[in-house]
Amino acid sequence: MKICFVVNEIGFFLSHRFGIAKEISTQHKVAVVTDTSQAKPGDFLKLEDAGIEIIPLKQRPSSASLGQYLRYIRELTKKINLYSPEYIFFTTIELSMFGAFIHNFIGVKKTFFLITGFGPFFLPKDFKTRLFRAINKIAYLFLIFNKNFKFIFQNQDDMRIFIRKNISKKSNSLLISGSG
């Protein structure tokens, strides 16, 4: 079985997801799609020793244009399809949004969206935040065409908001203890 984690950057993966990925890698093939530009010298060795494949994908710029977002999503889709996992975990709300967009274009048995917290995305009322929320909602609408996904939350309030806004349902939502 092949399992893939999609994480913004390698440091976050090592501090928050490495333990579970290492455990999974004892019985299955595991890869992480992540930005390695800030990797420390020992990071690659640590992952290699655990049998975890690294698939580098440069993070999109923080003030990305629509074109840069689309290029990032296209590259992400290509890298996932090349690895061809059976199960995939998108971490963070933004990567989960990208994962929701491409969910129907990648052949996986199950997709997991790890909502680690909303951060600034759902609190302010400025135009940029409202636009992000609207795009986020549209992305999750793409999921109605395919039911093989689950939302995993680390915060009860975040889960309630997703259910209240009809982004997820109780049946496809799971609450776990936070790891960060």
Coordinates of N, CA and C in Angstrom, one line a residue:
M1 N 0.8 -1.2 0.0 CA 0.0 0.0 0.0 C 0.9 1.2 0.0
K2 N 0.5 2.3 -0.8 CA 1.2 3.5 -0.8 C 0.4 4.6 -0.2
I3 N 1.1 5.4 0.7 CA 0.5 6.5 1.4 C 1.3 7.7 1.2
C4 N 0.6 8.8 1.0 CA 1.3 10.1 0.7 C 0.8 11.2 1.7
F5 N 1.7 12.0 2.2 CA 1.4 13.2 3.0 C 1.7 14.4 2.2
V6 N 0.9 15.4 2.1 CA 1.2 16.6 1.5 C 1.3 17.7 2.6
V7 N 2.5 18.3 2.7 CA 2.8 19.2 3.8 C 3.5 20.4 3.2
N8 N 3.2 21.6 3.8 CA 3.8 22.8 3.3 C 5.3 22.8 3.3
E9 N 5.9 22.4 4.4 CA 7.4 22.4 4.4 C 7.9 21.2 5.3
I10 N 9.1 20.8 5.0 CA 9.7 19.6 5.6 C 9.8 19.7 7.2
G11 N 10.1 20.9 7.7 CA 10.2 21.1 9.1 C 8.9 20.8 9.8
F12 N 7.7 21.2 9.3 CA 6.4 20.9 9.8 C 6.2 19.4 9.8
F13 N 6.5 18.8 8.7 CA 6.3 17.4 8.6 C 7.1 16.6 9.7
L14 N 8.4 17.0 9.9 CA 9.2 16.3 10.9 C 8.7 16.6 12.3
S15 N 8.2 17.8 12.6 CA 7.8 18.1 13.9 C 6.3 17.6 14.2
H16 N 5.5 17.4 13.2 CA 4.1 17.1 13.5 C 3.6 15.8 12.9
R17 N 4.2 15.3 11.9 CA 3.7 14.1 11.2 C 4.7 12.9 11.1
F18 N 6.0 13.2 11.4 CA 7.0 12.2 11.2 C 6.7 10.9 12.0
G19 N 6.3 11.1 13.2 CA 6.1 9.9 14.1 C 5.1 8.9 13.5
I20 N 4.0 9.4 13.1 CA 3.0 8.5 12.5 C 3.4 8.0 11.1
A21 N 4.1 8.8 10.3 CA 4.6 8.4 9.0 C 5.6 7.3 9.2
K22 N 6.5 7.5 10.1 CA 7.5 6.5 10.4 C 6.9 5.1 10.8
E23 N 5.9 5.2 11.6 CA 5.2 4.0 12.1 C 4.6 3.3 10.9
I24 N 3.9 4.1 10.0 CA 3.2 3.5 8.9 C 4.2 2.9 7.9
S25 N 5.4 3.6 7.8 CA 6.4 3.1 6.8 C 7.0 1.8 7.2
T26 N 6.8 1.3 8.4 CA 7.3 -0.1 8.7 C 6.5 -1.2 8.0
Q27 N 5.3 -0.8 7.5 CA 4.5 -1.8 6.8 C 4.0 -1.4 5.4
H28 N 4.2 -0.1 5.1 CA 3.7 0.4 3.8 C 4.7 1.4 3.2
K29 N 4.6 1.7 1.9 CA 5.4 2.7 1.3 C 4.8 4.1 1.7
V30 N 5.7 5.0 2.1 CA 5.2 6.3 2.5 C 6.1 7.4 1.7
A31 N 5.4 8.4 1.3 CA 6.1 9.5 0.7 C 5.5 10.8 1.2
V32 N 6.3 11.9 1.2 CA 5.8 13.2 1.6 C 6.1 14.2 0.5
V33 N 5.1 14.9 0.0 CA 5.2 16.0 -0.9 C 5.4 17.2 -0.1
T34 N 6.5 17.9 -0.3 CA 6.8 19.0 0.6 C 7.9 19.9 0.0
D35 N 7.9 21.1 0.5 CA 9.0 22.1 0.1 C 10.2 21.7 1.0
T36 N 11.3 21.4 0.3 CA 12.5 21.1 1.0 C 13.6 22.2 1.0
S37 N 13.2 23.4 0.5 CA 14.2 24.5 0.4 C 14.7 24.9 1.8
Q38 N 14.0 24.7 2.8 CA 14.5 25.1 4.2 C 15.0 23.9 5.0
A39 N 15.2 22.8 4.3 CA 15.6 21.6 5.0 C 17.0 21.7 5.7
K40 N 17.1 21.1 6.8 CA 18.4 21.1 7.5 C 19.2 19.9 7.0
P41 N 20.5 19.9 7.1 CA 21.3 18.8 6.6 C 20.8 17.4 7.0
G42 N 20.4 17.2 8.2 CA 20.0 15.9 8.7 C 18.6 15.4 8.3
D43 N 17.8 16.4 7.8 CA 16.4 16.1 7.5 C 16.2 15.0 6.5
F44 N 17.0 15.1 5.4 CA 16.8 14.1 4.3 C 17.3 12.7 4.8
L45 N 18.3 12.6 5.6 CA 18.8 11.4 6.1 C 17.8 10.7 7.1
K46 N 17.2 11.6 7.9 CA 16.2 11.1 8.9 C 15.0 10.4 8.1
L47 N 14.6 11.1 7.1 CA 13.4 10.5 6.3 C 13.9 9.3 5.5
E48 N 15.1 9.3 5.0 CA 15.6 8.2 4.2 C 15.7 7.0 5.2
D49 N 16.3 7.2 6.4 CA 16.4 6.1 7.4 C 15.1 5.5 7.8
A50 N 14.0 6.3 7.7 CA 12.7 5.8 8.1 C 12.0 5.2 6.9
G51 N 12.7 5.2 5.7 CA 12.1 4.6 4.5 C 11.0 5.5 3.9
I52 N 11.0 6.8 4.2 CA 10.0 7.7 3.7 C 10.6 8.5 2.4
E53 N 9.9 8.4 1.3 CA 10.3 9.0 0.1 C 10.0 10.5 0.1
I54 N 10.9 11.3 -0.3 CA 10.7 12.8 -0.4 C 10.4 13.2 -1.8
I55 N 9.2 13.8 -2.0 CA 8.9 14.4 -3.3 C 8.8 15.9 -3.2
P56 N 9.9 16.6 -3.7 CA 10.0 18.0 -3.5 C 9.0 18.8 -4.3
L57 N 8.4 19.8 -3.7 CA 7.5 20.7 -4.4 C 7.7 22.1 -3.7
K58 N 8.2 23.0 -4.4 CA 8.4 24.3 -3.9 C 7.1 25.0 -3.5
Q59 N 7.1 25.5 -2.3 CA 5.9 26.2 -1.8 C 5.6 27.4 -2.7
R60 N 4.3 27.7 -2.9 CA 3.9 28.8 -3.6 C 4.2 30.1 -2.9
P61 N 4.5 31.2 -3.5 CA 4.8 32.4 -2.8 C 3.6 32.9 -1.9
S62 N 3.9 33.5 -0.8 CA 2.9 33.9 0.1 C 1.9 34.9 -0.5
S63 N 2.4 35.7 -1.4 CA 1.5 36.7 -2.1 C 1.3 36.3 -3.5
A64 N 0.9 35.0 -3.7 CA 0.8 34.4 -5.0 C -0.4 35.0 -5.8
S65 N -0.1 35.1 -7.1 CA -1.2 35.5 -8.1 C -2.0 34.3 -8.4
L66 N -3.1 34.5 -9.1 CA -4.0 33.3 -9.5 C -3.2 32.4 -10.3
G67 N -2.4 32.9 -11.2 CA -1.6 32.0 -12.1 C -0.6 31.1 -11.3
Q68 N 0.0 31.7 -10.2 CA 0.9 31.0 -9.4 C 0.2 29.9 -8.6
Y69 N -1.0 30.2 -8.1 CA -1.8 29.2 -7.5 C -2.1 28.0 -8.4
L70 N -2.6 28.4 -9.6 CA -2.9 27.3 -10.6 C -1.7 26.5 -11.0
R71 N -0.6 27.1 -11.1 CA 0.7 26.3 -11.4 C 1.0 25.4 -10.3
Y72 N 0.9 25.9 -9.0 CA 1.2 25.1 -7.9 C 0.2 23.9 -7.8
I73 N -1.1 24.1 -8.1 CA -2.0 23.0 -8.0 C -1.7 22.0 -9.1
R74 N -1.4 22.5 -10.3 CA -1.0 21.6 -11.4 C 0.2 20.7 -11.1
E75 N 1.2 21.4 -10.5 CA 2.4 20.6 -10.1 C 2.1 19.6 -9.0
L76 N 1.3 20.0 -8.1 CA 0.9 19.1 -7.0 C 0.2 17.9 -7.6
T77 N -0.7 18.1 -8.5 CA -1.5 17.0 -9.1 C -0.5 16.1 -9.8
K78 N 0.4 16.6 -10.6 CA 1.4 15.8 -11.3 C 2.2 14.9 -10.4
K79 N 2.7 15.5 -9.3 CA 3.5 14.8 -8.4 C 2.8 13.7 -7.7
I80 N 1.5 14.0 -7.3 CA 0.7 12.9 -6.7 C 0.4 11.8 -7.6
N81 N 0.0 12.1 -8.9 CA -0.3 11.1 -9.8 C 1.0 10.3 -10.2
L82 N 2.1 10.9 -10.2 CA 3.4 10.1 -10.4 C 3.6 9.1 -9.3
Y83 N 3.4 9.5 -8.1 CA 3.6 8.6 -7.0 C 2.5 7.5 -6.9
S84 N 1.3 7.9 -7.3 CA 0.2 7.0 -7.4 C -0.2 6.4 -6.0
P85 N -0.5 7.2 -5.0 CA -0.8 6.6 -3.7 C -2.2 6.1 -3.6
E86 N -2.4 5.2 -2.7 CA -3.8 4.7 -2.5 C -4.5 5.6 -1.4
Y87 N -3.7 6.1 -0.5 CA -4.3 7.0 0.5 C -3.4 8.3 0.6
I88 N -4.1 9.4 0.7 CA -3.4 10.7 0.8 C -3.9 11.6 1.9
F89 N -3.0 12.3 2.6 CA -3.3 13.2 3.7 C -2.9 14.6 3.3
F90 N -3.8 15.5 3.2 CA -3.5 16.9 2.9 C -3.5 17.6 4.3
T91 N -2.5 18.2 4.7 CA -2.4 18.9 6.0 C -2.6 20.4 5.8
T92 N -3.1 21.1 6.7 CA -3.5 22.5 6.8 C -4.7 22.8 5.9
I93 N -5.3 23.9 6.3 CA -6.6 24.2 5.6 C -6.3 24.6 4.1
E94 N -5.2 25.3 3.9 CA -4.9 25.6 2.5 C -4.6 24.4 1.6
L95 N -3.8 23.5 2.1 CA -3.5 22.3 1.3 C -4.7 21.4 1.2
S96 N -5.6 21.4 2.2 CA -6.8 20.7 2.1 C -7.7 21.3 1.0
M97 N -7.7 22.6 0.9 CA -8.5 23.2 -0.2 C -8.0 22.8 -1.5
F98 N -6.6 22.9 -1.7 CA -6.0 22.4 -3.0 C -6.4 20.9 -3.2
G99 N -6.3 20.1 -2.2 CA -6.6 18.7 -2.3 C -8.1 18.5 -2.7
A100 N -9.0 19.3 -2.2 CA -10.4 19.2 -2.6 C -10.6 19.5 -4.1
F101 N -9.9 20.5 -4.6 CA -9.9 20.8 -6.0 C -9.5 19.7 -6.9
I102 N -8.4 19.0 -6.5 CA -7.8 17.9 -7.3 C -8.3 16.5 -7.0
H103 N -9.1 16.4 -5.9 CA -9.6 15.1 -5.4 C -10.1 14.2 -6.5
N104 N -10.9 14.7 -7.4 CA -11.5 13.9 -8.5 C -10.6 13.6 -9.6
F105 N -9.4 14.2 -9.6 CA -8.4 14.0 -10.7 C -7.2 13.1 -10.3
I106 N -7.2 12.6 -9.1 CA -6.2 11.7 -8.6 C -6.9 10.4 -8.2
G107 N -6.3 9.3 -8.6 CA -6.9 8.0 -8.4 C -6.5 7.4 -7.1
V108 N -7.1 7.8 -6.0 CA -6.8 7.3 -4.7 C -8.0 6.6 -4.1
K109 N -7.8 5.7 -3.2 CA -8.9 5.0 -2.5 C -9.6 5.9 -1.5
K110 N -8.8 6.7 -0.8 CA -9.3 7.6 0.2 C -8.4 8.8 0.4
T111 N -9.1 10.0 0.6 CA -8.4 11.2 0.8 C -8.7 11.7 2.2
F112 N -7.7 12.2 2.9 CA -8.0 12.7 4.3 C -7.5 14.2 4.3
F113 N -8.4 15.0 4.8 CA -8.1 16.5 4.9 C -7.9 16.8 6.4
L114 N -6.7 17.1 6.7 CA -6.3 17.3 8.1 C -6.4 18.8 8.4
I115 N -7.5 19.2 9.0 CA -7.7 20.6 9.3 C -7.1 20.9 10.7
T116 N -5.9 21.5 10.7 CA -5.1 21.7 11.9 C -5.4 23.0 12.6
G117 N -6.3 23.8 12.0 CA -6.7 25.0 12.6 C -6.9 26.1 11.6
F118 N -7.8 27.0 11.8 CA -8.1 28.0 10.8 C -7.1 29.1 10.7
G119 N -6.4 29.4 11.8 CA -5.5 30.5 11.8 C -6.3 31.7 11.4
P120 N -5.7 32.5 10.5 CA -6.3 33.8 10.2 C -7.4 33.7 9.1
F121 N -7.7 32.5 8.6 CA -8.5 32.4 7.4 C -10.0 32.6 7.7
F122 N -10.5 32.4 8.9 CA -11.9 32.5 9.1 C -12.3 33.6 10.1
L123 N -11.3 34.3 10.6 CA -11.6 35.3 11.6 C -11.8 36.8 11.0
P124 N -10.8 37.3 10.3 CA -11.0 38.7 9.8 C -12.1 38.8 8.8
K125 N -12.6 40.0 8.6 CA -13.7 40.2 7.7 C -13.3 41.0 6.4
D126 N -12.0 41.1 6.2 CA -11.5 41.9 5.1 C -11.8 41.1 3.8
F127 N -11.6 41.8 2.6 CA -12.0 41.3 1.3 C -11.2 40.0 1.0
K128 N -9.9 40.0 1.3 CA -9.0 38.9 1.0 C -9.5 37.6 1.7
T129 N -9.8 37.8 3.0 CA -10.3 36.7 3.8 C -11.6 36.2 3.4
R130 N -12.5 37.1 3.0 CA -13.8 36.7 2.5 C -13.7 35.9 1.2
L131 N -12.8 36.4 0.4 CA -12.5 35.7 -0.9 C -12.0 34.3 -0.7
F132 N -11.0 34.2 0.2 CA -10.4 32.9 0.5 C -11.5 31.9 1.0
R133 N -12.4 32.4 1.9 CA -13.5 31.6 2.4 C -14.4 31.1 1.3
A134 N -14.7 32.0 0.4 CA -15.6 31.6 -0.8 C -14.9 30.6 -1.6
I135 N -13.6 30.8 -1.9 CA -12.9 29.8 -2.8 C -12.8 28.5 -2.0
N136 N -12.6 28.5 -0.7 CA -12.5 27.3 0.1 C -13.8 26.5 0.0
K137 N -14.9 27.2 0.1 CA -16.2 26.6 0.1 C -16.5 26.0 -1.3
I138 N -16.1 26.7 -2.4 CA -16.2 26.2 -3.7 C -15.4 24.9 -3.9
A139 N -14.1 25.0 -3.4 CA -13.2 23.8 -3.5 C -13.9 22.6 -2.9
Y140 N -14.5 22.7 -1.7 CA -15.1 21.6 -1.0 C -16.3 21.1 -1.7
L141 N -17.0 22.0 -2.5 CA -18.1 21.5 -3.3 C -17.7 20.5 -4.3
F142 N -16.4 20.5 -4.8 CA -15.9 19.5 -5.7 C -16.0 18.1 -5.1
L143 N -16.0 18.0 -3.8 CA -16.1 16.7 -3.2 C -17.4 16.0 -3.3
I144 N -18.4 16.7 -3.7 CA -19.7 16.0 -3.8 C -19.7 14.9 -4.9
F145 N -18.8 15.0 -5.9 CA -18.7 14.0 -6.9 C -18.1 12.7 -6.5
N146 N -17.5 12.7 -5.4 CA -16.7 11.5 -4.9 C -16.8 11.5 -3.4
K147 N -17.2 10.3 -2.9 CA -17.4 10.2 -1.4 C -16.2 9.6 -0.7
N148 N -15.1 9.3 -1.3 CA -14.0 8.6 -0.6 C -13.1 9.6 0.1
F149 N -13.6 10.4 1.0 CA -12.8 11.3 1.8 C -13.3 11.5 3.2
K150 N -12.4 12.0 4.0 CA -12.8 12.3 5.4 C -12.0 13.5 5.9
F151 N -12.7 14.3 6.7 CA -12.1 15.5 7.3 C -11.6 15.0 8.7
I152 N -10.4 15.4 9.1 CA -9.9 15.1 10.4 C -9.6 16.5 11.1
F153 N -10.2 16.7 12.2 CA -10.1 18.0 12.9 C -9.3 17.8 14.2
Q154 N -8.6 18.9 14.6 CA -7.9 18.9 15.9 C -8.6 19.8 16.8
N155 N -9.7 20.4 16.4 CA -10.3 21.4 17.2 C -11.9 21.2 17.0
Q156 N -12.6 21.1 18.1 CA -14.0 20.9 18.1 C -14.7 22.0 17.4
D157 N -14.3 23.3 17.7 CA -15.0 24.4 17.1 C -14.8 24.5 15.6
D158 N -13.6 24.1 15.1 CA -13.4 24.1 13.7 C -14.3 23.0 13.0
M159 N -14.4 21.9 13.7 CA -15.3 20.8 13.1 C -16.8 21.3 13.1
R160 N -17.2 22.0 14.1 CA -18.6 22.5 14.2 C -18.8 23.5 13.1
I161 N -17.8 24.4 12.8 CA -18.0 25.4 11.8 C -18.1 24.7 10.4
F162 N -17.3 23.7 10.1 CA -17.4 23.0 8.9 C -18.7 22.3 8.7
I163 N -19.2 21.8 9.7 CA -20.5 21.1 9.7 C -21.6 22.1 9.5
R164 N -21.6 23.2 10.3 CA -22.6 24.2 10.3 C -22.7 24.9 8.9
K165 N -21.5 25.1 8.2 CA -21.5 25.7 6.9 C -21.7 24.7 5.8
N166 N -22.0 23.4 6.1 CA -22.3 22.4 5.2 C -21.1 22.1 4.3
I167 N -19.9 22.2 4.8 CA -18.7 21.9 4.1 C -18.4 20.4 4.4
S168 N -18.7 19.9 5.6 CA -18.6 18.5 5.9 C -19.8 18.1 6.7
K169 N -19.9 16.8 7.0 CA -21.0 16.2 7.7 C -20.4 15.5 8.9
K170 N -21.2 15.2 9.9 CA -20.7 14.4 11.0 C -20.2 13.0 10.5
S171 N -20.8 12.5 9.5 CA -20.4 11.1 9.1 C -19.1 11.1 8.4
N172 N -18.6 12.2 7.9 CA -17.2 12.2 7.3 C -16.3 13.1 8.0
S173 N -16.5 13.3 9.3 CA -15.7 14.2 10.2 C -15.2 13.4 11.4
L174 N -14.0 13.6 11.7 CA -13.4 12.9 12.9 C -12.6 14.0 13.7
L175 N -12.7 13.9 15.0 CA -12.0 14.8 15.9 C -10.9 14.0 16.6
I176 N -9.7 14.5 16.5 CA -8.5 13.9 17.2 C -7.8 14.9 18.1
S177 N -7.0 14.5 18.9 CA -6.2 15.4 19.8 C -5.2 16.1 18.9
G178 N -4.9 17.4 19.2 CA -4.0 18.2 18.4 C -2.5 17.7 18.6
S179 N -1.7 18.0 17.6 CA -0.3 17.6 17.7 C 0.6 18.8 17.5
G180 N 0.2 20.0 17.8 CA 1.0 21.1 17.5 C 0.8 22.2 18.4

